[in-house]
Amino acid sequence: MAGQRPACPHHLLPISLGLFQGVLLLFFALFVTYDEPSAQAEDTDSVANQLYGIFPFFQDIQVMLVVGLGLLLTFLPRYGLSAVTHNFLLLNFSTQWALVLQGLLHHLHNGQVHLDLHNLLTSEFAAVTVLISVGAILGRTSPCQLLVVAACEVPIYLASEWAILTHLGVLDVGGTITIHVFSCYFGLGVSKALFGAARQPVHPNETPTPHSDFLSLLGTLILWVFWPSFVAILCQPGDAQHRAILNTLLAMSASAVTTVVASSLLERDGKLSPGHLQNGSLAGGVVIGAVADMAMPPVAALALGSLSAVACVLGFRFLTPLLARKLTLQDQCGIHNLHGLPGILGAVASAVAILVTSKDASGSRFSQVSPVGGNASEVGGGRWGDHGAGEQALYQVAGLAVAVGSSLLAGLLTGVALRLPCLARPPKWLCFDDSLYFKIQDQAESPGPGGTAEEGALVLRERV
Amino acid sequence: MAGQRPACPHHLLPISLGLFQGVLLLFFALFVTYDEPSAQAEDTDSVANQLYGIFPFFQDIQVMLVVGLGLLLTFLPRYGLSAVTHNFLLLNFSTQWALVLQGLLHHLHNGQVHLDLHNLLTSEFAAVTVLISVGAILGRTSPCQLLVVAACEVPIYLASEWAILTHLGVLDVGGTITIHVFSCYFGLGVSKALFGAARQPVHPNETPTPHSDFLSLLGTLILWVFWPSFVAILCQPGDAQHRAILNTLLAMSASAVTTVVASSLLERDGKLSPGHLQNGSLAGGVVIGAVADMAMPPVAALALGSLSAVACVLGFRFLTPLLARKLTLQDQCGIHNLHGLPGILGAVASAVAILVTSKDASGSRFSQVSPVGGNASEVGGGRWGDHGAGEQALYQVAGLAVAVGSSLLAGLLTGVALRLPCLARPPKWLCFDDSLYFKIQDQAESPGPGGTAEEGALVLRERV
Amino acid sequence: MAGQRPACPHHLLPISLGLFQGVLLLFFALFVTYDEPSAQAEDTDSVANQLYGIFPFFQDIQVMLVVGLGLLLTFLPRYGLSAVTHNFLLLNFSTQWALVLQGLLHHLHNGQVHLDLHNLLTSEFAAVTVLISVGAILGRTSPCQLLVVAACEVPIYLASEWAILTHLGVLDVGGTITIHVFSCYFGLGVSKALFGAARQPVHPNETPTPHSDFLSLLGTLILWVFWPSFVAILCQPGDAQHRAILNTLLAMSASAVTTVVASSLLERDGKLSPGHLQNGSLAGGVVIGAVADMAMPPVAALALGSLSAVACVLGFRFLTPLLARKLTLQDQCGIHNLHGLPGILGAVASAVAILVTSKDASGSRFSQVSPVGGNASEVGGGRWGDHGAGEQALYQVAGLAVAVGSSLLAGLLTGVALRLPCLARPPKWLCFDDSLYFKIQDQAESPGPGGTAEEGALVLRERV
């Protein structure tokens, strides 16, 4: 089996990763420090309270990214270890890389970068885009290729986020446009450029088993539970944050129920497709991000949740096969259905919500929309004061266009880079297979008396 | 295989669910709004702090219901996807349904329902009763039937909760009487009326495998960890909440250890039964709900935890088989052992605790008992001031009687409704089988070279 | 099969556990009470805020110990139920036992022990040492033997913790020395004394399958996510706690990436070993405990995380086989690599950090190091004021020596006690087998038509 491994050097991954860790250490040694300690007792109390406010949200997001998203990717039955591990490695690498870049770009005043939980969080958001994008090429790529995606995507994301939130003043507290739409089209661009016009045959390991579908559904449930923290963590504390949590809960509840409706109606015998359930239930979380803290009525959150679930399920049923046929576009996890379509829907909804709430709003409501949290608040809030609701709605659409355009272009270029032979793209017959990356009992060898049942059965199967 | 599906229309489920979503949207559009924004900066701080106080508890409960309870139900080895999905769907449907009903019943002043996290939480508590009740009929019922259970149980629960907490002023901060006892006897009523006197044969898919037992135990552990949040979320902040958390921790620790003792003593060779462990470890959380915030000594929490675990294990060993033989009562998950017996024990304990703590109490202790949290606090606290400890103890027992009586009666009626043929009760030979509800690789077809080991082995087995 | 069970009485476990529960009840009835209620409204607010500050951290730690650590131990493919259950039982037993001992030793003023969440937490920390130690003898020991380990280890731990933190004034907010180093050498001592010079043959059930490796990795990820709460919960609120969280996050991120580098470099074909990943990713959390809240620059946390991961992976690759060959030392989970080596590294780092930060520190920095949280703060802070940085560094090393010495000695003695035949050590051919402790479908019997696929396959295998 060892002879079938690709010919490229096995140590490219550890050596490049090791070098990166060295550079990171150097950068931190030279430039990064902690905030000056707050000297007075009163400050200490306020620091503690601020920490107690944000830390539970932060932990929820960590669970989502490490455990929930990892499990969601395990629907490939013999690729579970790799899916979870690559997700974990990419999260850490991308966060560190974003810390370095953010430090260099934004915070280099006084020569020192002051690290706090908020920096770490925004770096983690940059990492999220990588984790989403690689869903399009899951299982057909090597860890080296994934690291190249991360290395390219993080700086593009930071630039695009700056353009959308700071320069255009787009309101997007939950990352619908900046994170979900951006990462989706980046991933599709990479996939198109990497696989080109070659139609990928269906690999036997691609078909989920009931058990792998179950694990993936478990990941969905974990993401579903903690999603409100993801949307609300950067909101302004108080009413806006409370409303963002409620809107997210409503949207996700509606999309869970609507997914069952849509998936069941699409099949002749009324059965559910596990894939629809795994993705559609989360569509409400994607769509709600751009409008979660706005002063819209609760029914809007429910309606958006339902609509996004319908869009997601229809996407899986009709659009993904169509794109695969017409554009030979490979989208392994269906990120276009979970992040692309609901993301666009959410961006459009944010423009509509701004127009509608500004019209029917008395002063008090109107003021509720503008002070959104996060980076946008400093600029966005002020800007809108200047340019009015109509203009702000236009900026929302412009933000969507910037996200789609920049990500598609950058993704295509990154995908071309992934074709470098030294990046050890796995051969087709070894795709979706943990044994390529892990020292595990080889499932094709005889298990002997020490082998396990599962392996024994595999041998039986493979010899038939 | 498709030909063996029941003859009733496949689209009843999605159509009725879809209609319900439409009605929900209409209701929200007409009646539901968010709280008025708090205008002043000082208020904002207090809103934020309130949110930071309750939100981590709320998230813990979400994990319990979506992930923990879902996993607990996966002890049926080929019904994992369905168990988790139906649990998830019922939670969302019942919460939405309870929101509508609560809005109509309680909050219709000024024509507007003001939605906040507290409303959502009490609606979720209503949904919990449904999730518990359907444990009695797990695997032998269609999703349509489960939705009918939810549609019937939620309004009855709201009425019974109002009667017990508000009208009688029963103290039950953790839902021992209002949630656990009520849902248990509702579920048993449904089961009795649905299956009648027909003895259900043991289905081959009913026997847990080590792996399905493991997943179910994982669910137990998740529930065990987060249970203190479930009991304490509605307590009065401060000492009462602190005490509720400690009492729950003590009770659950005692029931974990005692379950091992009891289960091991009951078997001749001292082995543990996974089913005992999965349920007995949680009995302490059920029993402690009614007394968690009372001023009783810590030893009482330990003793109640131990006692409830013994009752639960004895119930599984002796009572469930007895009820199945004498009353042909089907209780698939053993909800009577986990929720019924410990719930009754907890209700009685609350009456005793009120009598005892009022006798040996100086003023300071006595006052600690009365200000319990939740809905009860407003009325219960005041009432008790009027009617004294003896009377309050009587009210606790009366509350238990109301919960048992109303739930049994309503459950029986609901069970009769479930016999409607259009609800697509699964045929006996397709019970406990995911393939009836999910588009998964059919386990009876030849897996071919793309099939998985597990399926290959299944084929072998089914052909023997 | 029943005839092959060891000859000792089956009921030793439940009877001794039951007696212990009785003693616990008696002790609580006589001596334990809750804190006096805080009478004034202002106090209530402060109690509530204190609870909201600590409770999310506490819940995170509960998830780590019950779910995360339990899953981490499931790498033995047919021992999952036992590993998780024994972990759960030991946690509860040891916590209760530590509560009793702590009550007797420390808090017996006025004849009453005042129970609060902080007591429970420190008791749980005592239990953690037991859970780590038994990793060395996982699968080759009976539950009776494990309980004896817990009974012996908890008092020794309490004494050693007192000596190290209170008497010597060692700074160790995250338990690097008092918990990790102590429990590691205790466990190794037990293993050495129990198994003696007899080389344990490799059992067929010892080899992980891809699925059991996956479950174990899931446990790693859960531990990885929540580790910052474990390190920071006893820190002083405010800057120190914030810094402890950031340092832990940095260290764990670095060790995750470095583990991939080290594991991949050590194998000729560049594959990853799941065992390295499961343990190395957590090494950063072990190493950072003693220095997490000190005023060192962020780069130190990154460097320590990387170094500890390298030490852990090298330990698995070279040291564990060496110790097994030269000393016939059995270390089933590799606790020496995860807790021993990184723990020693962390202890040395704390001495160095104290020396370095005291030199280059202006007043403000220096003052940041001393007020550490936990038990140490009361004594340690003051002491250091007296004896200067050099002396404090010496005390750190002395603390390390005390931890290693006392734990090794006590572990060896405990291990001798475990050889008592009445403790029902499992026979070699039944090691690592759930069916010895659980009433599960016996995997060697014919499954018949009701058996599951997995079992069918097992039969096939065992008959080959």
PDB file of N, CA and C in Angstrom, chain C residues 351-385:
ATOM      1  N   ALA C 351       9.546  28.360  37.423  1.00  0.00           N
ATOM      2  CA  ALA C 351      10.708  28.885  38.138  1.00  0.00           C
ATOM      3  C   ALA C 351      11.444  29.907  37.281  1.00  0.00           C
ATOM      4  N   VAL C 352      11.647  29.556  36.020  1.00  0.00           N
ATOM      5  CA  VAL C 352      12.344  30.472  35.117  1.00  0.00           C
ATOM      6  C   VAL C 352      11.552  31.766  34.966  1.00  0.00           C
ATOM      7  N   ALA C 353      10.221  31.630  34.787  1.00  0.00           N
ATOM      8  CA  ALA C 353       9.403  32.827  34.574  1.00  0.00           C
ATOM      9  C   ALA C 353       9.495  33.762  35.770  1.00  0.00           C
ATOM     10  N   ILE C 354       9.532  33.191  36.955  1.00  0.00           N
ATOM     11  CA  ILE C 354       9.619  34.035  38.153  1.00  0.00           C
ATOM     12  C   ILE C 354      10.944  34.787  38.190  1.00  0.00           C
ATOM     13  N   LEU C 355      12.024  34.066  37.853  1.00  0.00           N
ATOM     14  CA  LEU C 355      13.330  34.721  37.845  1.00  0.00           C
ATOM     15  C   LEU C 355      13.385  35.814  36.793  1.00  0.00           C
ATOM     16  N   VAL C 356      12.918  35.502  35.586  1.00  0.00           N
ATOM     17  CA  VAL C 356      13.047  36.450  34.479  1.00  0.00           C
ATOM     18  C   VAL C 356      12.147  37.663  34.683  1.00  0.00           C
ATOM     19  N   THR C 357      10.869  37.394  35.013  1.00  0.00           N
ATOM     20  CA  THR C 357       9.961  38.546  35.127  1.00  0.00           C
ATOM     21  C   THR C 357      10.350  39.435  36.290  1.00  0.00           C
ATOM     22  N   SER C 358      10.963  38.858  37.327  1.00  0.00           N
ATOM     23  CA  SER C 358      11.342  39.718  38.451  1.00  0.00           C
ATOM     24  C   SER C 358      12.503  40.623  38.070  1.00  0.00           C
ATOM     25  N   LYS C 359      13.369  40.105  37.162  1.00  0.00           N
ATOM     26  CA  LYS C 359      14.513  40.917  36.760  1.00  0.00           C
ATOM     27  C   LYS C 359      14.107  42.090  35.895  1.00  0.00           C
ATOM     28  N   ASP C 360      13.410  41.777  34.801  1.00  0.00           N
ATOM     29  CA  ASP C 360      13.125  42.846  33.842  1.00  0.00           C
ATOM     30  C   ASP C 360      11.872  43.624  34.202  1.00  0.00           C
ATOM     31  N   ALA C 361      11.324  43.360  35.382  1.00  0.00           N
ATOM     32  CA  ALA C 361      10.028  43.954  35.680  1.00  0.00           C
ATOM     33  C   ALA C 361      10.164  45.268  36.414  1.00  0.00           C
ATOM     34  N   SER C 362       9.405  46.209  35.947  1.00  0.00           N
ATOM     35  CA  SER C 362       9.162  47.378  36.767  1.00  0.00           C
ATOM     36  C   SER C 362       8.141  46.971  37.822  1.00  0.00           C
ATOM     37  N   GLY C 363       7.888  47.890  38.730  1.00  0.00           N
ATOM     38  CA  GLY C 363       6.986  47.557  39.832  1.00  0.00           C
ATOM     39  C   GLY C 363       5.654  46.985  39.389  1.00  0.00           C
ATOM     40  N   SER C 364       5.052  47.593  38.384  1.00  0.00           N
ATOM     41  CA  SER C 364       3.694  47.190  38.036  1.00  0.00           C
ATOM     42  C   SER C 364       3.646  45.743  37.572  1.00  0.00           C
ATOM     43  N   ARG C 365       4.644  45.320  36.816  1.00  0.00           N
ATOM     44  CA  ARG C 365       4.632  43.956  36.335  1.00  0.00           C
ATOM     45  C   ARG C 365       4.809  42.965  37.473  1.00  0.00           C
ATOM     46  N   PHE C 366       5.759  43.314  38.317  1.00  0.00           N
ATOM     47  CA  PHE C 366       6.082  42.397  39.396  1.00  0.00           C
ATOM     48  C   PHE C 366       4.854  42.122  40.254  1.00  0.00           C
ATOM     49  N   SER C 367       4.112  43.190  40.503  1.00  0.00           N
ATOM     50  CA  SER C 367       2.956  43.005  41.363  1.00  0.00           C
ATOM     51  C   SER C 367       1.917  42.120  40.689  1.00  0.00           C
ATOM     52  N   GLN C 368       1.996  42.034  39.362  1.00  0.00           N
ATOM     53  CA  GLN C 368       1.020  41.201  38.680  1.00  0.00           C
ATOM     54  C   GLN C 368       1.260  39.712  38.919  1.00  0.00           C
ATOM     55  N   VAL C 369       2.516  39.363  39.152  1.00  0.00           N
ATOM     56  CA  VAL C 369       2.795  37.941  39.294  1.00  0.00           C
ATOM     57  C   VAL C 369       2.298  37.409  40.624  1.00  0.00           C
ATOM     58  N   SER C 370       2.455  38.216  41.641  1.00  0.00           N
ATOM     59  CA  SER C 370       2.220  37.628  42.954  1.00  0.00           C
ATOM     60  C   SER C 370       0.764  37.313  43.278  1.00  0.00           C
ATOM     61  N   PRO C 371      -0.187  38.159  42.943  1.00  0.00           N
ATOM     62  CA  PRO C 371      -1.516  37.827  43.447  1.00  0.00           C
ATOM     63  C   PRO C 371      -2.191  36.761  42.613  1.00  0.00           C
ATOM     64  N   VAL C 372      -1.738  35.537  42.715  1.00  0.00           N
ATOM     65  CA  VAL C 372      -2.396  34.445  41.993  1.00  0.00           C
ATOM     66  C   VAL C 372      -3.623  34.009  42.766  1.00  0.00           C
ATOM     67  N   GLY C 373      -4.468  33.267  42.079  1.00  0.00           N
ATOM     68  CA  GLY C 373      -5.731  32.878  42.702  1.00  0.00           C
ATOM     69  C   GLY C 373      -5.598  31.606  43.500  1.00  0.00           C
ATOM     70  N   GLY C 374      -6.728  31.109  43.891  1.00  0.00           N
ATOM     71  CA  GLY C 374      -6.796  29.826  44.571  1.00  0.00           C
ATOM     72  C   GLY C 374      -6.241  29.885  45.976  1.00  0.00           C
ATOM     73  N   ASN C 375      -5.965  28.715  46.509  1.00  0.00           N
ATOM     74  CA  ASN C 375      -5.447  28.625  47.856  1.00  0.00           C
ATOM     75  C   ASN C 375      -4.107  29.316  47.989  1.00  0.00           C
ATOM     76  N   ALA C 376      -3.370  29.262  46.904  1.00  0.00           N
ATOM     77  CA  ALA C 376      -2.016  29.783  46.959  1.00  0.00           C
ATOM     78  C   ALA C 376      -1.999  31.279  47.252  1.00  0.00           C
ATOM     79  N   SER C 377      -3.030  31.967  46.794  1.00  0.00           N
ATOM     80  CA  SER C 377      -2.949  33.424  46.820  1.00  0.00           C
ATOM     81  C   SER C 377      -2.797  33.946  48.247  1.00  0.00           C
ATOM     82  N   GLU C 378      -3.506  33.321  49.162  1.00  0.00           N
ATOM     83  CA  GLU C 378      -3.484  33.853  50.518  1.00  0.00           C
ATOM     84  C   GLU C 378      -2.078  33.796  51.111  1.00  0.00           C
ATOM     85  N   VAL C 379      -1.451  32.657  50.905  1.00  0.00           N
ATOM     86  CA  VAL C 379      -0.128  32.490  51.493  1.00  0.00           C
ATOM     87  C   VAL C 379       0.958  32.912  50.517  1.00  0.00           C
ATOM     88  N   GLY C 380       0.853  32.378  49.292  1.00  0.00           N
ATOM     89  CA  GLY C 380       1.915  32.565  48.313  1.00  0.00           C
ATOM     90  C   GLY C 380       2.240  34.022  48.066  1.00  0.00           C
ATOM     91  N   GLY C 381       1.201  34.801  47.871  1.00  0.00           N
ATOM     92  CA  GLY C 381       1.430  36.211  47.591  1.00  0.00           C
ATOM     93  C   GLY C 381       2.235  36.874  48.686  1.00  0.00           C
ATOM     94  N   GLY C 382       1.799  36.672  49.897  1.00  0.00           N
ATOM     95  CA  GLY C 382       2.471  37.287  51.020  1.00  0.00           C
ATOM     96  C   GLY C 382       3.902  36.808  51.166  1.00  0.00           C
ATOM     97  N   ARG C 383       4.068  35.493  51.080  1.00  0.00           N
ATOM     98  CA  ARG C 383       5.383  34.900  51.250  1.00  0.00           C
ATOM     99  C   ARG C 383       6.414  35.479  50.315  1.00  0.00           C
ATOM    100  N   TRP C 384       5.985  35.532  49.061  1.00  0.00           N
ATOM    101  CA  TRP C 384       6.938  35.974  48.082  1.00  0.00           C
ATOM    102  C   TRP C 384       7.409  37.388  48.401  1.00  0.00           C
ATOM    103  N   GLY C 385       6.472  38.200  48.846  1.00  0.00           N
ATOM    104  CA  GLY C 385       6.858  39.502  49.339  1.00  0.00           C
ATOM    105  C   GLY C 385       8.045  39.393  50.286  1.00  0.00           C
TER     106      GLY C 385
END
